[in-house]
Coordinates of C-alpha atoms in Angstrom, one line a residue:
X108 CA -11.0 10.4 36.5
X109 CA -13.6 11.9 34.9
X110 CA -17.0 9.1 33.4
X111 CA -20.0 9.6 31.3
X112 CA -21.1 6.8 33.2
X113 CA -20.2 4.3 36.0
X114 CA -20.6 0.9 33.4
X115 CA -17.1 -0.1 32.5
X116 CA -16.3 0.7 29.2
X117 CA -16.0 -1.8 26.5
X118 CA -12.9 -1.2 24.3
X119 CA -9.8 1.1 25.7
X120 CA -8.6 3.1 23.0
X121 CA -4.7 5.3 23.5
X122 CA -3.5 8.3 21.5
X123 CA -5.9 10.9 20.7
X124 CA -4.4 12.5 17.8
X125 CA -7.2 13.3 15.2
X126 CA -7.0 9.4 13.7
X127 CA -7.3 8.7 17.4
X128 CA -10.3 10.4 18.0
X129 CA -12.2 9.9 15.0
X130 CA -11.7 6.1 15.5
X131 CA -13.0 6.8 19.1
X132 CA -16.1 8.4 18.0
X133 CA -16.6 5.8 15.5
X134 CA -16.7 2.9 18.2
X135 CA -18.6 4.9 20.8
X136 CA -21.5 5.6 18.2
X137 CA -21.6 2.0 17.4
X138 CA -23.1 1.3 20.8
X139 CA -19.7 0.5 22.6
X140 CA -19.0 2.2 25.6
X141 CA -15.6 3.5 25.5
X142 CA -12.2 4.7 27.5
X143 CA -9.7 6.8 26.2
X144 CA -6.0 7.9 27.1
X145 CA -3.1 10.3 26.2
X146 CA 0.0 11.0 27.2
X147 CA -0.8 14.3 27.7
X148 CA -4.3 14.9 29.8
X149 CA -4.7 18.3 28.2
X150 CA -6.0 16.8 24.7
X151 CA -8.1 14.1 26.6
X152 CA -9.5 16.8 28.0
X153 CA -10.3 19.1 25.2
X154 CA -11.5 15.8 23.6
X155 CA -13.8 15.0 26.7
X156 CA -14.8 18.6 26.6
X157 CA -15.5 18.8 22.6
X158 CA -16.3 16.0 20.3
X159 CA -17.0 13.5 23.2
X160 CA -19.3 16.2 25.3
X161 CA -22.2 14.1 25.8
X162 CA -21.0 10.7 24.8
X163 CA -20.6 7.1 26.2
X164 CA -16.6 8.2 26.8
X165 CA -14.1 7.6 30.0
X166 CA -10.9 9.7 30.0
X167 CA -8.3 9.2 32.9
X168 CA -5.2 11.3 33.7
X169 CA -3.1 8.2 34.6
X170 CA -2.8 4.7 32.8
X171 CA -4.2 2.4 35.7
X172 CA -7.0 4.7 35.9
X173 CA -7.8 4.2 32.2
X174 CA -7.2 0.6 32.6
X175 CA -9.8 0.1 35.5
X176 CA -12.4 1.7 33.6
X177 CA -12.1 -1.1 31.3
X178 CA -14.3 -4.3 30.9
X179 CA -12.7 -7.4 31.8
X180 CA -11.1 -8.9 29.7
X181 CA -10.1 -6.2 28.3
X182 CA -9.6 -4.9 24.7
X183 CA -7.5 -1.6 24.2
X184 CA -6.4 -0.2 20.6
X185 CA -3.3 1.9 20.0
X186 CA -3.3 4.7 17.8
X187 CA 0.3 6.2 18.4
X188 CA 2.8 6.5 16.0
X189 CA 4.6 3.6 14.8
X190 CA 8.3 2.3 16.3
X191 CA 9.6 3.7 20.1
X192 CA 5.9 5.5 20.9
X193 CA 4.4 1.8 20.8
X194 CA 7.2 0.3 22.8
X195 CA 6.7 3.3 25.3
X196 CA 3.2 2.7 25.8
X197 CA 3.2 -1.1 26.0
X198 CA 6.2 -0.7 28.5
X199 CA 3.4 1.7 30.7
X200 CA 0.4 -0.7 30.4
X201 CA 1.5 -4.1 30.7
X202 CA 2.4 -3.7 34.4
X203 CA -1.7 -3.1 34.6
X204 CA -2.7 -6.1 32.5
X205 CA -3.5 -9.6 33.1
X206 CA -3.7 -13.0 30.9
X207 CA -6.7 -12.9 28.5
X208 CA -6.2 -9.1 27.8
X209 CA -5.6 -8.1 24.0
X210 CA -3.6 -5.1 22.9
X211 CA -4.4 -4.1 19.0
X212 CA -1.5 -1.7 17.3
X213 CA -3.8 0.3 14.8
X214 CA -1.0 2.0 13.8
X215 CA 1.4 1.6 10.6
X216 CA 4.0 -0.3 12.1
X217 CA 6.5 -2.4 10.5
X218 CA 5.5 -6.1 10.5
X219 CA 9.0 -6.7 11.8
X220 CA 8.3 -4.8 15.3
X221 CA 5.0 -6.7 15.6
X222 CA 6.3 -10.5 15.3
X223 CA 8.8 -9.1 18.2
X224 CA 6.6 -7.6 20.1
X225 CA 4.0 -10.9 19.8
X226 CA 6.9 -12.2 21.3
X227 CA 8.0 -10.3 24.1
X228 CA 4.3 -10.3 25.0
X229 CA 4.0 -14.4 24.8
X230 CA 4.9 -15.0 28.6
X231 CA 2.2 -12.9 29.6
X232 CA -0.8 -14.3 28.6
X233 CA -1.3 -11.0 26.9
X234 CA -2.6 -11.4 23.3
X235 CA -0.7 -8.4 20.7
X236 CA -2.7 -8.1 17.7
X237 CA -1.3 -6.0 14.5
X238 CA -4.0 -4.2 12.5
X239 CA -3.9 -2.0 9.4
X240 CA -6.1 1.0 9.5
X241 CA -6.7 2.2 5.8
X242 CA -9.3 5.3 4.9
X243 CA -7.7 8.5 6.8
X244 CA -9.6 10.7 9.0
X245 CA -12.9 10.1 7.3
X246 CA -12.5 6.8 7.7
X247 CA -11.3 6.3 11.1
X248 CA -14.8 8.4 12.1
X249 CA -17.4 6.9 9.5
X250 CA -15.5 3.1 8.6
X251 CA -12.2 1.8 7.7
X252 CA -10.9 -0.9 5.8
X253 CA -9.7 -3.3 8.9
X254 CA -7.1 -5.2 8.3
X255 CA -6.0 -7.2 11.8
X256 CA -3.9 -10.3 12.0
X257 CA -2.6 -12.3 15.2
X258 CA -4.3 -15.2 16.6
X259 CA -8.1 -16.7 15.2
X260 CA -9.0 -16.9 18.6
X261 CA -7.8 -13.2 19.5
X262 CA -9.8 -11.9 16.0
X263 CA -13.3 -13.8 17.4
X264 CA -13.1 -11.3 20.1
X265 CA -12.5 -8.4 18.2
X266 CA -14.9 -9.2 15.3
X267 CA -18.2 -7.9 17.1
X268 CA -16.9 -4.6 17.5
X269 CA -14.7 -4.7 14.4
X270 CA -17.6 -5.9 12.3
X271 CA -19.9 -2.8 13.4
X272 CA -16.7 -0.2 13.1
X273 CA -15.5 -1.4 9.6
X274 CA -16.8 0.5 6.2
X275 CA -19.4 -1.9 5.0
X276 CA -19.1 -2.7 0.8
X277 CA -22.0 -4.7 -0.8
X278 CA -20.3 -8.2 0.0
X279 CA -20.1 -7.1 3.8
X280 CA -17.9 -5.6 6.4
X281 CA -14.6 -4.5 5.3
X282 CA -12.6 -6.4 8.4
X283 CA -11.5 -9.8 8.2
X284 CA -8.8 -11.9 9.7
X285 CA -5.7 -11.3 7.4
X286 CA -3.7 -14.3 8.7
X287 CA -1.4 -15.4 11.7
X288 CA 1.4 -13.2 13.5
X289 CA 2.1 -9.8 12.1
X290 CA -0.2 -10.4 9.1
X291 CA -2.3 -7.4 9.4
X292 CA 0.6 -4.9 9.7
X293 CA 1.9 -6.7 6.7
X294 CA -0.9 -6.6 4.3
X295 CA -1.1 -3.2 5.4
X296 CA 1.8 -2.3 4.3
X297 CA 1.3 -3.8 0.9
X298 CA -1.5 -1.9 0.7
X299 CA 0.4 1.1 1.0
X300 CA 2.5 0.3 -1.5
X301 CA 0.0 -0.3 -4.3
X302 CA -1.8 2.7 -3.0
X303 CA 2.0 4.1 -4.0
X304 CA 2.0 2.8 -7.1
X305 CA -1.2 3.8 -7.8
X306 CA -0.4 7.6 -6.7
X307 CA 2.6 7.9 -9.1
X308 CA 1.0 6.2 -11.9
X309 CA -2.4 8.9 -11.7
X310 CA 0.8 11.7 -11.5
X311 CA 2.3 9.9 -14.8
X312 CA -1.1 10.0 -16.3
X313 CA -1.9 14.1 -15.0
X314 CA 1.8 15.2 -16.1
X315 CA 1.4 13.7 -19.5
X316 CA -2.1 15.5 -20.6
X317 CA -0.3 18.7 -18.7
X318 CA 2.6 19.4 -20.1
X319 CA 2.8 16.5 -23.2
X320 CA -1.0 17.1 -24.3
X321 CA -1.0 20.7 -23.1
X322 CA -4.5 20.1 -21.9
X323 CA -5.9 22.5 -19.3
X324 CA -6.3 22.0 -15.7
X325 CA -10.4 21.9 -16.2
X326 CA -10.0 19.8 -19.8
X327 CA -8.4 17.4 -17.7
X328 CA -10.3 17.2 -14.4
X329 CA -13.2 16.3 -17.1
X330 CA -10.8 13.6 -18.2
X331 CA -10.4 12.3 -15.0
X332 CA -14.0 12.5 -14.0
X333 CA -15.0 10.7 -18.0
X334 CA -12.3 8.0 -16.4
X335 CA -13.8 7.4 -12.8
X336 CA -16.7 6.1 -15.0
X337 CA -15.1 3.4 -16.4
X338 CA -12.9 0.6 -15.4
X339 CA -10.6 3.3 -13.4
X340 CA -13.8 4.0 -10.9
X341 CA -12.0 4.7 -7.8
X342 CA -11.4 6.8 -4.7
X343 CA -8.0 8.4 -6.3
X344 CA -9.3 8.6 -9.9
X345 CA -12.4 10.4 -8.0
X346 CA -10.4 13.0 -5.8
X347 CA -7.8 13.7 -8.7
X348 CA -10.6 14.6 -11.2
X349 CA -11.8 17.5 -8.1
X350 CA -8.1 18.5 -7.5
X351 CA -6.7 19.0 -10.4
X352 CA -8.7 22.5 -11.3
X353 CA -9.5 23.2 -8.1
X354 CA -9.0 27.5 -7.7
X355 CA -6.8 29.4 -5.9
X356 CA -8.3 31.9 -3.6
X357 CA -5.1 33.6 -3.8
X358 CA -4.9 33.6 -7.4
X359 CA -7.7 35.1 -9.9
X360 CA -8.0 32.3 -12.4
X361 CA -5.6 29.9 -11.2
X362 CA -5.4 26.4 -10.0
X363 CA -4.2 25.5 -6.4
X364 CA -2.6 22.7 -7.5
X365 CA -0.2 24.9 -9.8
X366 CA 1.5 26.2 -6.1
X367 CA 1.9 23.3 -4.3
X368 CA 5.6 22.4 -4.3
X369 CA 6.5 19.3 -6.3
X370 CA 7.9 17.3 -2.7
X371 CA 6.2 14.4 -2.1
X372 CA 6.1 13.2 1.8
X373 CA 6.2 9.6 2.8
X374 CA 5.9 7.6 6.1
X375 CA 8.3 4.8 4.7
X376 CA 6.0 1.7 4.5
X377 CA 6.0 2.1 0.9
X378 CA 10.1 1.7 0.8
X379 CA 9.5 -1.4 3.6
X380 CA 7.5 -2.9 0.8
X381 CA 9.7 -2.7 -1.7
X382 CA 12.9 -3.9 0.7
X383 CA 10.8 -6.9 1.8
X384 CA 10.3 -7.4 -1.8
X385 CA 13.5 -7.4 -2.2
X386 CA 14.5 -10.4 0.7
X387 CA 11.1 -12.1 -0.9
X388 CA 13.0 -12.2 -4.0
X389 CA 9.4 -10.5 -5.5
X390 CA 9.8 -8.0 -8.4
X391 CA 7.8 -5.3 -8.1
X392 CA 9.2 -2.3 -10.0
X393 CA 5.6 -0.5 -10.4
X394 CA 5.6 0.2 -6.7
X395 CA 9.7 0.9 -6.4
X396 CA 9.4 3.2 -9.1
X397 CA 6.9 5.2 -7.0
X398 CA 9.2 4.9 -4.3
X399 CA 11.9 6.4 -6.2
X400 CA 9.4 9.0 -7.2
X401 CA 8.7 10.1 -4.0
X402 CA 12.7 10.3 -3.2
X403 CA 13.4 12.0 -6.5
X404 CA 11.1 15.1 -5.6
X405 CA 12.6 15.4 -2.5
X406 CA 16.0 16.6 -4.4
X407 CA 14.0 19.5 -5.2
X408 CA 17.5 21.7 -4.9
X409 CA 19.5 19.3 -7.0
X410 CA 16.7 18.9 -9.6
X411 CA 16.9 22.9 -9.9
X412 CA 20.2 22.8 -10.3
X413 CA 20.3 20.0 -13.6
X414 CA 17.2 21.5 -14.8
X415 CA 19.4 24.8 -15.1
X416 CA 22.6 23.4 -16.6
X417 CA 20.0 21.2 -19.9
X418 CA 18.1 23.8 -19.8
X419 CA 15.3 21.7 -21.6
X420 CA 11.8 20.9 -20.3
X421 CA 9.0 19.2 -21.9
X422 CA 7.9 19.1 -25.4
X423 CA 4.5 19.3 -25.9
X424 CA 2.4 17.3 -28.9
X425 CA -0.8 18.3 -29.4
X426 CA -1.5 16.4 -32.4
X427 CA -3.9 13.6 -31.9
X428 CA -5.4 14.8 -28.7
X429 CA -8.2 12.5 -27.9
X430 CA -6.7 9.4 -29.6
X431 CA -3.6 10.1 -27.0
X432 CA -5.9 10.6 -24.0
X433 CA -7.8 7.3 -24.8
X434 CA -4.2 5.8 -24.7
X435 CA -3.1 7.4 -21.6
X436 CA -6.3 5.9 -20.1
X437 CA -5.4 2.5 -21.2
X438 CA -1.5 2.7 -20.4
X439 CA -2.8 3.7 -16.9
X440 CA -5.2 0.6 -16.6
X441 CA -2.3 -2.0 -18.2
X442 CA -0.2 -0.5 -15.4
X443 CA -2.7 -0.5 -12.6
X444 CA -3.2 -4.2 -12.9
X445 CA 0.4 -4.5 -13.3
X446 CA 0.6 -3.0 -9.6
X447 CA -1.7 -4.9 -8.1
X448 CA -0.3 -8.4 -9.7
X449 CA 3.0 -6.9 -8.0
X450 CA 1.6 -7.1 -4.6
X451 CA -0.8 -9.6 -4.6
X452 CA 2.3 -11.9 -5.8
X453 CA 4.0 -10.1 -2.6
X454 CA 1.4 -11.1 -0.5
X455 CA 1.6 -15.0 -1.6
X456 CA 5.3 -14.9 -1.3
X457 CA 5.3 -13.5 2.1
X458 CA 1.9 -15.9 3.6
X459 CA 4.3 -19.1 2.3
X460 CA 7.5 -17.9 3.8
X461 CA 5.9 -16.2 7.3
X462 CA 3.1 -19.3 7.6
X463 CA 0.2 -16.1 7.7
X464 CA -2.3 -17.9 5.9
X465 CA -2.8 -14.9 4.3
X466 CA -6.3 -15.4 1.9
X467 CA -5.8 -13.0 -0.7
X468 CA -9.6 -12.8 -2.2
X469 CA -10.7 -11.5 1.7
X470 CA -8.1 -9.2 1.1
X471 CA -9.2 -8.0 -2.3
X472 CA -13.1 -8.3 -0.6
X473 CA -12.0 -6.1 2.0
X474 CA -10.0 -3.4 0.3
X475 CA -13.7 -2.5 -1.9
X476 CA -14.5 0.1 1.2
X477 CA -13.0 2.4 3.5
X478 CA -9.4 2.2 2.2
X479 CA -7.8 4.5 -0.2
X480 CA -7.1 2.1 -2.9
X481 CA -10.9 1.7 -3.0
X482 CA -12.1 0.9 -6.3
X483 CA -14.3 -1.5 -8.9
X484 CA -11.9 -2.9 -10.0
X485 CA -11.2 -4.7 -6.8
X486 CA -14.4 -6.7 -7.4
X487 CA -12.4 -8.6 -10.5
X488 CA -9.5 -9.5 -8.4
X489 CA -11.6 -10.9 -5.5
X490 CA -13.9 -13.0 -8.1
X491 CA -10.1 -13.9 -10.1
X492 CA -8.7 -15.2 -6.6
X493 CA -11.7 -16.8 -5.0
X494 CA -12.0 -19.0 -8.6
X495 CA -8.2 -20.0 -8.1
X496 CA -6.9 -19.2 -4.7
X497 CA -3.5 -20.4 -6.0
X498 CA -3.6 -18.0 -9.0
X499 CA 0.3 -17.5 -9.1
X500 CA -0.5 -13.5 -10.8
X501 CA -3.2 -11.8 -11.8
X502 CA -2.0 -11.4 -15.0
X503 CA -3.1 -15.4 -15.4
X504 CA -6.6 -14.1 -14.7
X505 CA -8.7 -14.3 -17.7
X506 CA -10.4 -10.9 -17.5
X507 CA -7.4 -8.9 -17.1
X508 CA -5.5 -11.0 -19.3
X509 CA -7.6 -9.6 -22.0
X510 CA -8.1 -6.0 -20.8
X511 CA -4.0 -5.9 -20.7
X512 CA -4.3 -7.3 -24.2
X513 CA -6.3 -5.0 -25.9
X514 CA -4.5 -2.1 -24.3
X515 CA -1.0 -2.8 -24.8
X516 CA -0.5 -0.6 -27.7
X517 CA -2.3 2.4 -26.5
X518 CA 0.6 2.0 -23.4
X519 CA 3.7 1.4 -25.8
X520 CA 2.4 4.4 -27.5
X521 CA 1.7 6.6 -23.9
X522 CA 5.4 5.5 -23.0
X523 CA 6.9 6.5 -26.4
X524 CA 5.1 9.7 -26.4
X525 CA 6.4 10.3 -22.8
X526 CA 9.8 9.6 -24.0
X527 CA 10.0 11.8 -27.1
X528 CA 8.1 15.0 -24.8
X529 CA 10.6 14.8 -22.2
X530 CA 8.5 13.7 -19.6
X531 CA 9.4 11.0 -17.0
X532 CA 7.1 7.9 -16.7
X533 CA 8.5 5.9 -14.4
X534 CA 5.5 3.8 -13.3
X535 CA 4.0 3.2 -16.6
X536 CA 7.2 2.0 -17.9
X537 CA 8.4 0.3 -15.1
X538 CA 4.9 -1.5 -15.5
X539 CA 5.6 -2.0 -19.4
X540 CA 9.2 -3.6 -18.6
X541 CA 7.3 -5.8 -15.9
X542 CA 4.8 -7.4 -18.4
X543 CA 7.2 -7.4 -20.9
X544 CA 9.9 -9.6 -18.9
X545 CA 7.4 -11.7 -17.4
X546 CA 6.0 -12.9 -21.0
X547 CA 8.9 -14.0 -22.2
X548 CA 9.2 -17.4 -22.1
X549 CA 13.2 -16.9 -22.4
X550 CA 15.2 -14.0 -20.7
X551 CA 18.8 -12.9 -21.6
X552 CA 19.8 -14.1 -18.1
X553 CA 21.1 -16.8 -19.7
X554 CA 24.4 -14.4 -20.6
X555 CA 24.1 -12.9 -17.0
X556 CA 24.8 -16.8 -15.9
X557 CA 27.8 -17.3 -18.2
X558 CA 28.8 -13.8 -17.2
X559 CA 29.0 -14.9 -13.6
X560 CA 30.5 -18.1 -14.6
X561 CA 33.5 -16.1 -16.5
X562 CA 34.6 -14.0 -13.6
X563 CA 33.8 -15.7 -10.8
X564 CA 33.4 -19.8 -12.0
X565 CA 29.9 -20.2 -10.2
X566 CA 28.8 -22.6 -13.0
X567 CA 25.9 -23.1 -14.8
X568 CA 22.8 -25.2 -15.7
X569 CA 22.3 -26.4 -19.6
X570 CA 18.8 -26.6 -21.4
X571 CA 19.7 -29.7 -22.8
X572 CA 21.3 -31.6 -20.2
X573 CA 20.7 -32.0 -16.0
X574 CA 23.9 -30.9 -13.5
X575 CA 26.0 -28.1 -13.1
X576 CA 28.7 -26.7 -15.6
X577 CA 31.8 -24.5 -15.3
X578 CA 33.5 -23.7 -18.3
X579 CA 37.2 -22.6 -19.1
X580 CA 36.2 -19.2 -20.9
X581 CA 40.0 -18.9 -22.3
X582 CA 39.8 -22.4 -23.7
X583 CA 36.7 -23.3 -26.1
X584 CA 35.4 -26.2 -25.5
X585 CA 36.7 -26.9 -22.3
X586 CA 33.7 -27.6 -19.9
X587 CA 34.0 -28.9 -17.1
X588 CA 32.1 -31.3 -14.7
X589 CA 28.3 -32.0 -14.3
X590 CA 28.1 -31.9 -10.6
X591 CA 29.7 -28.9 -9.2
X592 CA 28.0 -27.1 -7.0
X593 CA 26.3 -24.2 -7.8
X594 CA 26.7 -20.8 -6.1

């Protein structure tokens, strides 16, 4: 085994891939003393031998080795990639562990693995702790948005070396305790999704002043730079306005962003949020949309192929420039809020059925720093939910209420004019239809229910009357019953 020094160290981390290290690097400079371990000992030692020359850092070739360096009781942090790599490492330590120690999953792993493994782990003694890591490289190594969940107890011996690792915002560290069992990994993923959603919907916004506005790639990085300004000040509004006319060094004149191929990867926890969603019985079509986006450029092949036989691409207006960017800048805040009402309703849904506790304005406080959905704006949903913790949607919240006011026609008019050039919006108007439906006071499910009733006699309620109806459909008039059950 190879030591900086013979003290034992105070936090274990495992998996040295660059998120890995960085978060290694992060903790040691913070004045903790740490050990590391991979399955192979080759990057351990390059690390050891690198980046950690000189540094407060343990690496061990075997797990029991790594383990003993380790401070009793111990603390150790996975950074491995999410599903059978977690069970494989936790099958390897656990043999080595006692009562009293805590493993922490940093990575993205479904929320569904981590109430099982809390679980398997219960027996033991041995406390499993589910935390979201939001920020990327950068902020693994200089601060991350924390987001861990698990047992109170298990968090108050995290939190002094979570509190000094996590970004720090003006209302404090970015870490808090998200709530009980596989909380963290759960608001992580919602996260994710939003930071989906918000992805596609700066795309919607780009494609439009592209190819509908036929702005250039430098008119619009000004654009996006004029926005990150305003009330769309964020980390993605930022690094769009530097990519978008960002040369080519293999192209004279040209824009790297021009050869990039349109296929959009994803790790999948934006289609678990939209499938939990779904069992939650939570609409959130801002964030499925982007989902769908994402799948939808992966048929790069078959979108050649219809693109050849219409033979049609978009249409570009350029009448009414500015006026249409100003309302492309307000469809794009209507719909951002729209997003993060979607999963900030998730969130509530999911703390009431799971029993997390989840409290949504430490989420919004924490999400100001480190994370990739950084922004302002999250300062107006933390003040919206600390005033009414029960706030059923942020759409209720006063502010926004009126912000989505006074730019709902600039977004009818962004959607129209992405209909009539041909160009897909299926964020923005997946937003639209969201705060659209959830306005009305009455919806045309009322026909979907008599519909259901007609083919397959599961009844009906009345707006006049309490009970259950089933009608004869063939017969007028003929209604039967007031207590049926309903299906």
């Amino acid at each position: 085994m190879t030591t900086a020094r013979d003290t034992a160290a105070a936090v274990g981390l495992v998996g040295l891939a660059v998120m890995g290290e960085n978060l290694a690097l992060n903790v040691e400079s913070r004045g903790f003393p740490i050990a590391v371990f991979n399955r192979t000992y080759d990057r351990t030692k390059a690390f050891l031998e690198g980046r950690a020359r000189g540094k407060r850092v343990v690496g061990a070739r075997r797990i029991g080795d790594f383990v003993g360096a380790l401070a009793r009781p111990r603390r150790i942090v996975l950074m491995v990639k999410a599903g059978a790599a977690v069970d494989a490492v936790l099958g390897d330590l656990v043999p080595h562990l006692d009562g009293g120690d805590i493993v922490v999953d940093g990575g993205n792993s479904s929320f569904r693995d981590t109430d099982r493994r809390i679980a398997s782990l219960a027996s033991t003694g041995i406390a499993f702790v589910g935390m979201g890591v939001s920020g990327g490289e950068e902020g693994a190594l200089r601060g991350p948005s924390l987001m861990p969940g698990g047992r109170k107890a298990d968090y108050n011996r995290l939190a002094p070396i979570l509190t000094r690792i996590a970004a720090v915002a003006d209302t404090g560290p970015c870490v808090t305790h998200c709530g009980r069992g596989s909380a963290g990994h759960f608001v992580k993923m919602v996260h994710n999704g939003i930071e989906y959603g918000d992805m596609q919907l700066i795309a919607e916004a780009y494609d439009l002043l592209r190819h509908g506005l036929g702005l250039t790639p430098r008119a619009i990085a000004d654009v996006f730079a004029e926005w990150n300004e305003g009330e769309l000040e964020s980390f993605l509004i930022e690094i769009t306005a530097r990519i978008v006319a960002f040369p080519d060094d293999r192209r004279p004149r040209g824009v790297l962003l021009d050869q990039i191929r349109d296929v959009a990867g994803q790790k999948g926890t934006g289609r678990w949020t939209s499938q939990v969603a779904l069992d939650l019985a939570v609409p959130i079509p801002t964030i499925t949309a982007a989902v769908d986006g994402r799948d939808l450029s992966g048929m790069a092949a078959l979108r050649a192929r219809v693109a050849d036989a219409y033979r049609a691409g978009p249409r570009p207006d350029r009448r009414g420039t500015a006026r249409a960017v100003a309302e492309t800048r307000a469809a794009l805040y209507a719909s951002k809020i729209c997003a993060y009402a979607q999963g900030f309703h998730l969130l509530a849904a999911a703390s009431e059925a799971f029993d997390y506790g989840i409290d949504r304005a430490e989420i919004a406080r924490i999400w100001k720093a480190g994370c990739i959905i950084r922004a302002g704006f999250l300062d107006r949903v933390n003040a919206a939910l600390t005033a009414d913790p029960e706030l059923p949607s942020l759409l209720l919240a006063r502010d926004l209420a009126r912000d989505v006011r006074a730019r709902a026609d600039g977004w009818r008019a962004t959607v129209r004019r992405g209909v009539a050039a041909g160009i897909a919006l299926p964020a923005m108007a997946a937003s639209l239809a969201y705060f659209d439906g959830i306005r009305r006071a009455r919806l045309p499910a009322n026909l979907l229910q008599a519909q259901r009733d007609y083919f397959g006699a599961h009844t009906y309620a009345r707006r006049d009357r309490p009970g259950s109806f089933h009608t004869d459909w063939s017969s007028p008039g003929r209604t039967h019953g007031s207590h049926r059950p309903r299906r």
